[in-house]
PDB file of C-alpha atoms in Angstrom:
ATOM      1  CA  UNK A   1       0.000   0.000   0.000  1.00 82.00           C
ATOM      2  CA  UNK A   2       2.824   2.414   0.864  1.00 85.00           C
ATOM      3  CA  UNK A   3       4.431   1.786  -2.512  1.00 86.00           C
ATOM      4  CA  UNK A   4       1.136   2.559  -4.260  1.00 90.00           C
ATOM      5  CA  UNK A   5       0.757   5.838  -2.399  1.00 91.00           C
ATOM      6  CA  UNK A   6       4.324   6.783  -3.328  1.00 91.00           C
ATOM      7  CA  UNK A   7       3.687   5.856  -6.973  1.00 91.00           C
ATOM      8  CA  UNK A   8       0.502   7.921  -6.985  1.00 94.00           C
ATOM      9  CA  UNK A   9       2.379  10.912  -5.547  1.00 95.00           C
ATOM     10  CA  UNK A  10       5.051  10.563  -8.219  1.00 95.00           C
ATOM     11  CA  UNK A  11       2.343  10.732 -10.896  1.00 96.00           C
ATOM     12  CA  UNK A  12       0.811  13.801  -9.230  1.00 96.00           C
ATOM     13  CA  UNK A  13       4.253  15.450  -9.150  1.00 97.00           C
ATOM     14  CA  UNK A  14       4.810  14.763 -12.854  1.00 96.00           C
ATOM     15  CA  UNK A  15       1.352  16.136 -13.670  1.00 97.00           C
ATOM     16  CA  UNK A  16       2.039  19.265 -11.592  1.00 97.00           C
ATOM     17  CA  UNK A  17       5.412  19.826 -13.244  1.00 97.00           C
ATOM     18  CA  UNK A  18       3.918  19.326 -16.700  1.00 97.00           C
ATOM     19  CA  UNK A  19       1.042  21.679 -15.950  1.00 97.00           C
ATOM     20  CA  UNK A  20       3.465  24.281 -14.603  1.00 97.00           C
ATOM     21  CA  UNK A  21       5.634  24.044 -17.690  1.00 97.00           C
ATOM     22  CA  UNK A  22       2.673  24.330 -20.051  1.00 97.00           C
ATOM     23  CA  UNK A  23       1.203  27.249 -18.117  1.00 96.00           C
ATOM     24  CA  UNK A  24       4.485  29.179 -18.166  1.00 96.00           C
ATOM     25  CA  UNK A  25       4.986  28.425 -21.876  1.00 95.00           C
ATOM     26  CA  UNK A  26       1.456  29.581 -22.641  1.00 95.00           C
ATOM     27  CA  UNK A  27       2.026  32.693 -20.532  1.00 94.00           C
ATOM     28  CA  UNK A  28       5.182  33.518 -22.498  1.00 94.00           C
ATOM     29  CA  UNK A  29       3.509  33.012 -25.870  1.00 95.00           C
ATOM     30  CA  UNK A  30       0.467  35.075 -24.920  1.00 94.00           C
ATOM     31  CA  UNK A  31       2.536  37.877 -23.405  1.00 92.00           C
ATOM     32  CA  UNK A  32       5.149  38.289 -26.145  1.00 92.00           C
ATOM     33  CA  UNK A  33       3.224  37.367 -29.268  1.00 93.00           C
ATOM     34  CA  UNK A  34      -0.283  38.549 -28.433  1.00 92.00           C
ATOM     35  CA  UNK A  35       0.397  41.165 -25.730  1.00 89.00           C
ATOM     36  CA  UNK A  36      -2.344  39.574 -23.650  1.00 90.00           C
ATOM     37  CA  UNK A  37      -0.957  37.481 -20.786  1.00 89.00           C
ATOM     38  CA  UNK A  38      -3.071  35.260 -18.580  1.00 90.00           C
ATOM     39  CA  UNK A  39      -4.053  37.181 -15.472  1.00 92.00           C
ATOM     40  CA  UNK A  40      -3.855  34.016 -13.355  1.00 93.00           C
ATOM     41  CA  UNK A  41      -0.881  32.225 -14.952  1.00 92.00           C
ATOM     42  CA  UNK A  42       1.829  33.237 -12.502  1.00 93.00           C
ATOM     43  CA  UNK A  43      -0.375  32.689  -9.463  1.00 95.00           C
ATOM     44  CA  UNK A  44      -1.525  29.183 -10.350  1.00 96.00           C
ATOM     45  CA  UNK A  45       2.034  28.219 -11.280  1.00 96.00           C
ATOM     46  CA  UNK A  46       3.196  29.365  -7.844  1.00 96.00           C
ATOM     47  CA  UNK A  47       0.504  27.298  -6.087  1.00 96.00           C
ATOM     48  CA  UNK A  48       1.332  24.226  -8.155  1.00 97.00           C
ATOM     49  CA  UNK A  49       4.997  24.719  -7.263  1.00 97.00           C
ATOM     50  CA  UNK A  50       4.173  24.806  -3.545  1.00 97.00           C
ATOM     51  CA  UNK A  51       2.318  21.487  -3.812  1.00 97.00           C
ATOM     52  CA  UNK A  52       5.120  20.028  -5.932  1.00 97.00           C
ATOM     53  CA  UNK A  53       7.684  20.942  -3.264  1.00 97.00           C
ATOM     54  CA  UNK A  54       5.822  19.504  -0.288  1.00 97.00           C
ATOM     55  CA  UNK A  55       4.683  16.334  -2.074  1.00 97.00           C
ATOM     56  CA  UNK A  56       8.172  15.931  -3.521  1.00 96.00           C
ATOM     57  CA  UNK A  57       9.689  16.244  -0.048  1.00 95.00           C
ATOM     58  CA  UNK A  58       7.451  13.392   1.126  1.00 95.00           C
ATOM     59  CA  UNK A  59       8.506  11.248  -1.830  1.00 94.00           C
ATOM     60  CA  UNK A  60      12.108  12.113  -0.978  1.00 92.00           C
ATOM     61  CA  UNK A  61      11.561  10.777   2.525  1.00 91.00           C
ATOM     62  CA  UNK A  62      10.134   7.593   1.031  1.00 90.00           C
ATOM     63  CA  UNK A  63      13.106   7.136  -1.279  1.00 84.00           C
ATOM     64  CA  UNK A  64      15.629   8.100   1.397  1.00 81.00           C
ATOM     65  CA  UNK A  65      17.240  10.722  -0.835  1.00 81.00           C
ATOM     66  CA  UNK A  66      17.271  13.750   1.453  1.00 82.00           C
ATOM     67  CA  UNK A  67      20.682  15.162   2.250  1.00 79.00           C
ATOM     68  CA  UNK A  68      22.337  13.691   5.317  1.00 78.00           C
ATOM     69  CA  UNK A  69      25.807  13.757   6.782  1.00 79.00           C
ATOM     70  CA  UNK A  70      26.738  10.212   7.646  1.00 78.00           C
ATOM     71  CA  UNK A  71      30.499  10.477   8.222  1.00 81.00           C
ATOM     72  CA  UNK A  72      30.081   9.504  11.875  1.00 82.00           C
ATOM     73  CA  UNK A  73      27.187   7.090  11.408  1.00 84.00           C
ATOM     74  CA  UNK A  74      29.025   4.815   8.949  1.00 84.00           C
ATOM     75  CA  UNK A  75      31.842   4.332  11.468  1.00 87.00           C
ATOM     76  CA  UNK A  76      29.520   3.128  14.227  1.00 86.00           C
ATOM     77  CA  UNK A  77      28.817  -0.530  14.968  1.00 90.00           C
ATOM     78  CA  UNK A  78      25.618  -1.867  13.409  1.00 87.00           C
ATOM     79  CA  UNK A  79      23.544  -1.650  16.587  1.00 91.00           C
ATOM     80  CA  UNK A  80      24.613   1.942  17.344  1.00 88.00           C
ATOM     81  CA  UNK A  81      24.025   2.898  13.706  1.00 88.00           C
ATOM     82  CA  UNK A  82      20.453   1.594  13.883  1.00 88.00           C
ATOM     83  CA  UNK A  83      19.849   3.508  17.113  1.00 91.00           C
ATOM     84  CA  UNK A  84      21.118   6.727  15.523  1.00 89.00           C
ATOM     85  CA  UNK A  85      18.974   6.138  12.432  1.00 87.00           C
ATOM     86  CA  UNK A  86      15.935   5.667  14.687  1.00 90.00           C
ATOM     87  CA  UNK A  87      16.746   8.881  16.567  1.00 91.00           C
ATOM     88  CA  UNK A  88      17.039  10.727  13.256  1.00 90.00           C
ATOM     89  CA  UNK A  89      13.674   9.337  12.106  1.00 91.00           C
ATOM     90  CA  UNK A  90      12.083  10.390  15.394  1.00 95.00           C
ATOM     91  CA  UNK A  91      13.409  13.935  14.969  1.00 94.00           C
ATOM     92  CA  UNK A  92      12.092  14.069  11.394  1.00 94.00           C
ATOM     93  CA  UNK A  93       8.733  12.681  12.551  1.00 96.00           C
ATOM     94  CA  UNK A  94       8.509  15.293  15.322  1.00 97.00           C
ATOM     95  CA  UNK A  95       9.220  18.051  12.803  1.00 97.00           C
ATOM     96  CA  UNK A  96       6.568  16.652  10.460  1.00 97.00           C
ATOM     97  CA  UNK A  97       4.017  16.571  13.296  1.00 97.00           C
ATOM     98  CA  UNK A  98       4.756  20.252  13.959  1.00 98.00           C
ATOM     99  CA  UNK A  99       4.275  20.965  10.244  1.00 97.00           C
ATOM    100  CA  UNK A 100       0.942  19.124  10.255  1.00 97.00           C
ATOM    101  CA  UNK A 101      -0.330  21.007  13.310  1.00 98.00           C
ATOM    102  CA  UNK A 102       0.832  24.504  12.421  1.00 98.00           C
ATOM    103  CA  UNK A 103       0.341  24.050   8.681  1.00 97.00           C
ATOM    104  CA  UNK A 104      -3.265  23.054   9.282  1.00 97.00           C
ATOM    105  CA  UNK A 105      -3.780  26.070  11.546  1.00 97.00           C
ATOM    106  CA  UNK A 106      -2.249  28.365   8.931  1.00 97.00           C
ATOM    107  CA  UNK A 107      -4.376  26.909   6.150  1.00 96.00           C
ATOM    108  CA  UNK A 108      -7.588  27.149   8.177  1.00 97.00           C
ATOM    109  CA  UNK A 109      -6.815  30.703   9.322  1.00 97.00           C
ATOM    110  CA  UNK A 110      -6.276  31.874   5.746  1.00 96.00           C
ATOM    111  CA  UNK A 111      -9.337  30.283   4.154  1.00 95.00           C
ATOM    112  CA  UNK A 112     -11.110  33.647   4.401  1.00 94.00           C
ATOM    113  CA  UNK A 113      -8.461  35.424   2.318  1.00 95.00           C
ATOM    114  CA  UNK A 114      -8.797  35.317  -1.444  1.00 95.00           C
ATOM    115  CA  UNK A 115      -5.974  35.158  -3.951  1.00 94.00           C
ATOM    116  CA  UNK A 116      -5.818  38.238  -6.173  1.00 93.00           C
ATOM    117  CA  UNK A 117      -5.987  36.645  -9.637  1.00 91.00           C
ATOM    118  CA  UNK A 118      -7.819  33.356  -9.134  1.00 92.00           C
ATOM    119  CA  UNK A 119     -10.075  34.456  -6.296  1.00 92.00           C
ATOM    120  CA  UNK A 120      -9.631  31.130  -4.483  1.00 94.00           C
ATOM    121  CA  UNK A 121      -9.007  30.876  -0.740  1.00 96.00           C
ATOM    122  CA  UNK A 122      -5.296  31.271   0.076  1.00 96.00           C
ATOM    123  CA  UNK A 123      -5.708  28.422   2.562  1.00 96.00           C
ATOM    124  CA  UNK A 124      -5.924  25.988  -0.353  1.00 95.00           C
ATOM    125  CA  UNK A 125      -2.308  26.767  -1.202  1.00 94.00           C
ATOM    126  CA  UNK A 126      -1.268  26.466   2.439  1.00 96.00           C
ATOM    127  CA  UNK A 127      -2.889  23.018   2.728  1.00 97.00           C
ATOM    128  CA  UNK A 128       0.145  21.744   0.821  1.00 97.00           C
ATOM    129  CA  UNK A 129       2.113  22.029   4.087  1.00 97.00           C
ATOM    130  CA  UNK A 130       0.100  19.601   6.235  1.00 98.00           C
ATOM    131  CA  UNK A 131      -0.636  17.366   3.246  1.00 97.00           C
ATOM    132  CA  UNK A 132       3.037  16.918   2.408  1.00 97.00           C
ATOM    133  CA  UNK A 133       3.872  16.462   6.095  1.00 97.00           C
ATOM    134  CA  UNK A 134       1.192  13.775   6.485  1.00 97.00           C
ATOM    135  CA  UNK A 135       2.604  11.853   3.550  1.00 96.00           C
ATOM    136  CA  UNK A 136       6.073  12.338   5.015  1.00 95.00           C
ATOM    137  CA  UNK A 137       4.868  10.854   8.311  1.00 95.00           C
ATOM    138  CA  UNK A 138       3.430   7.924   6.413  1.00 93.00           C
ATOM    139  CA  UNK A 139       6.775   7.323   4.740  1.00 93.00           C
ATOM    140  CA  UNK A 140       9.264   8.123   7.510  1.00 92.00           C
ATOM    141  CA  UNK A 141       9.082   4.744   9.241  1.00 86.00           C
ATOM    142  CA  UNK A 142       8.094   2.697   6.181  1.00 84.00           C
ATOM    143  CA  UNK A 143      10.745   0.537   4.532  1.00 73.00           C
ATOM    144  CA  UNK A 144      12.607   2.263   1.738  1.00 70.00           C
ATOM    145  CA  UNK A 145      11.901   1.372  -1.876  1.00 60.00           C
ATOM    146  CA  UNK A 146      15.031  -0.781  -2.147  1.00 54.00           C
ATOM    147  CA  UNK A 147      13.885  -2.763   0.897  1.00 51.00           C
ATOM    148  CA  UNK A 148      10.489  -3.310  -0.728  1.00 51.00           C
ATOM    149  CA  UNK A 149      12.197  -4.674  -3.840  1.00 48.00           C
ATOM    150  CA  UNK A 150      14.429  -6.960  -1.796  1.00 48.00           C
ATOM    151  CA  UNK A 151      11.377  -8.308   0.057  1.00 46.00           C
ATOM    152  CA  UNK A 152       9.585  -9.023  -3.227  1.00 42.00           C
ATOM    153  CA  UNK A 153      12.595 -10.697  -4.817  1.00 44.00           C
ATOM    154  CA  UNK A 154      13.274 -12.761  -1.715  1.00 44.00           C
TER     155      UNK A 154
END
């Protein structure tokens, strides 16, 4: 199930990136060739980018590709290394819980504000924060993708 969620998020990220690229390209063509840019093009691209970042961060947690300094960790015995990895995961999980709590508060508090071009509640953009953090929490203690493959292959 975790792998399916991660795969779904990867598809969403590709769709967001494609939509962003097409929107910016359309904006450029309309602005420079027709002198009539989209009034909402920059704003919707920014909101898609916010979702792309937070969902991408969750996928990065799943894949284990976030930057880490492991110079000390690799020199530790196996048991100590596992303890340190657990401590690191607990710190990440605590940070993600804070993001869920305060991101949700921020999103709910800004639902009454409207975006200038689209006229949608600003809170919709801010919901990317708790959404990405929730997916990150789902992935932080799940086995990494390589471990899933090893389990399938035996």
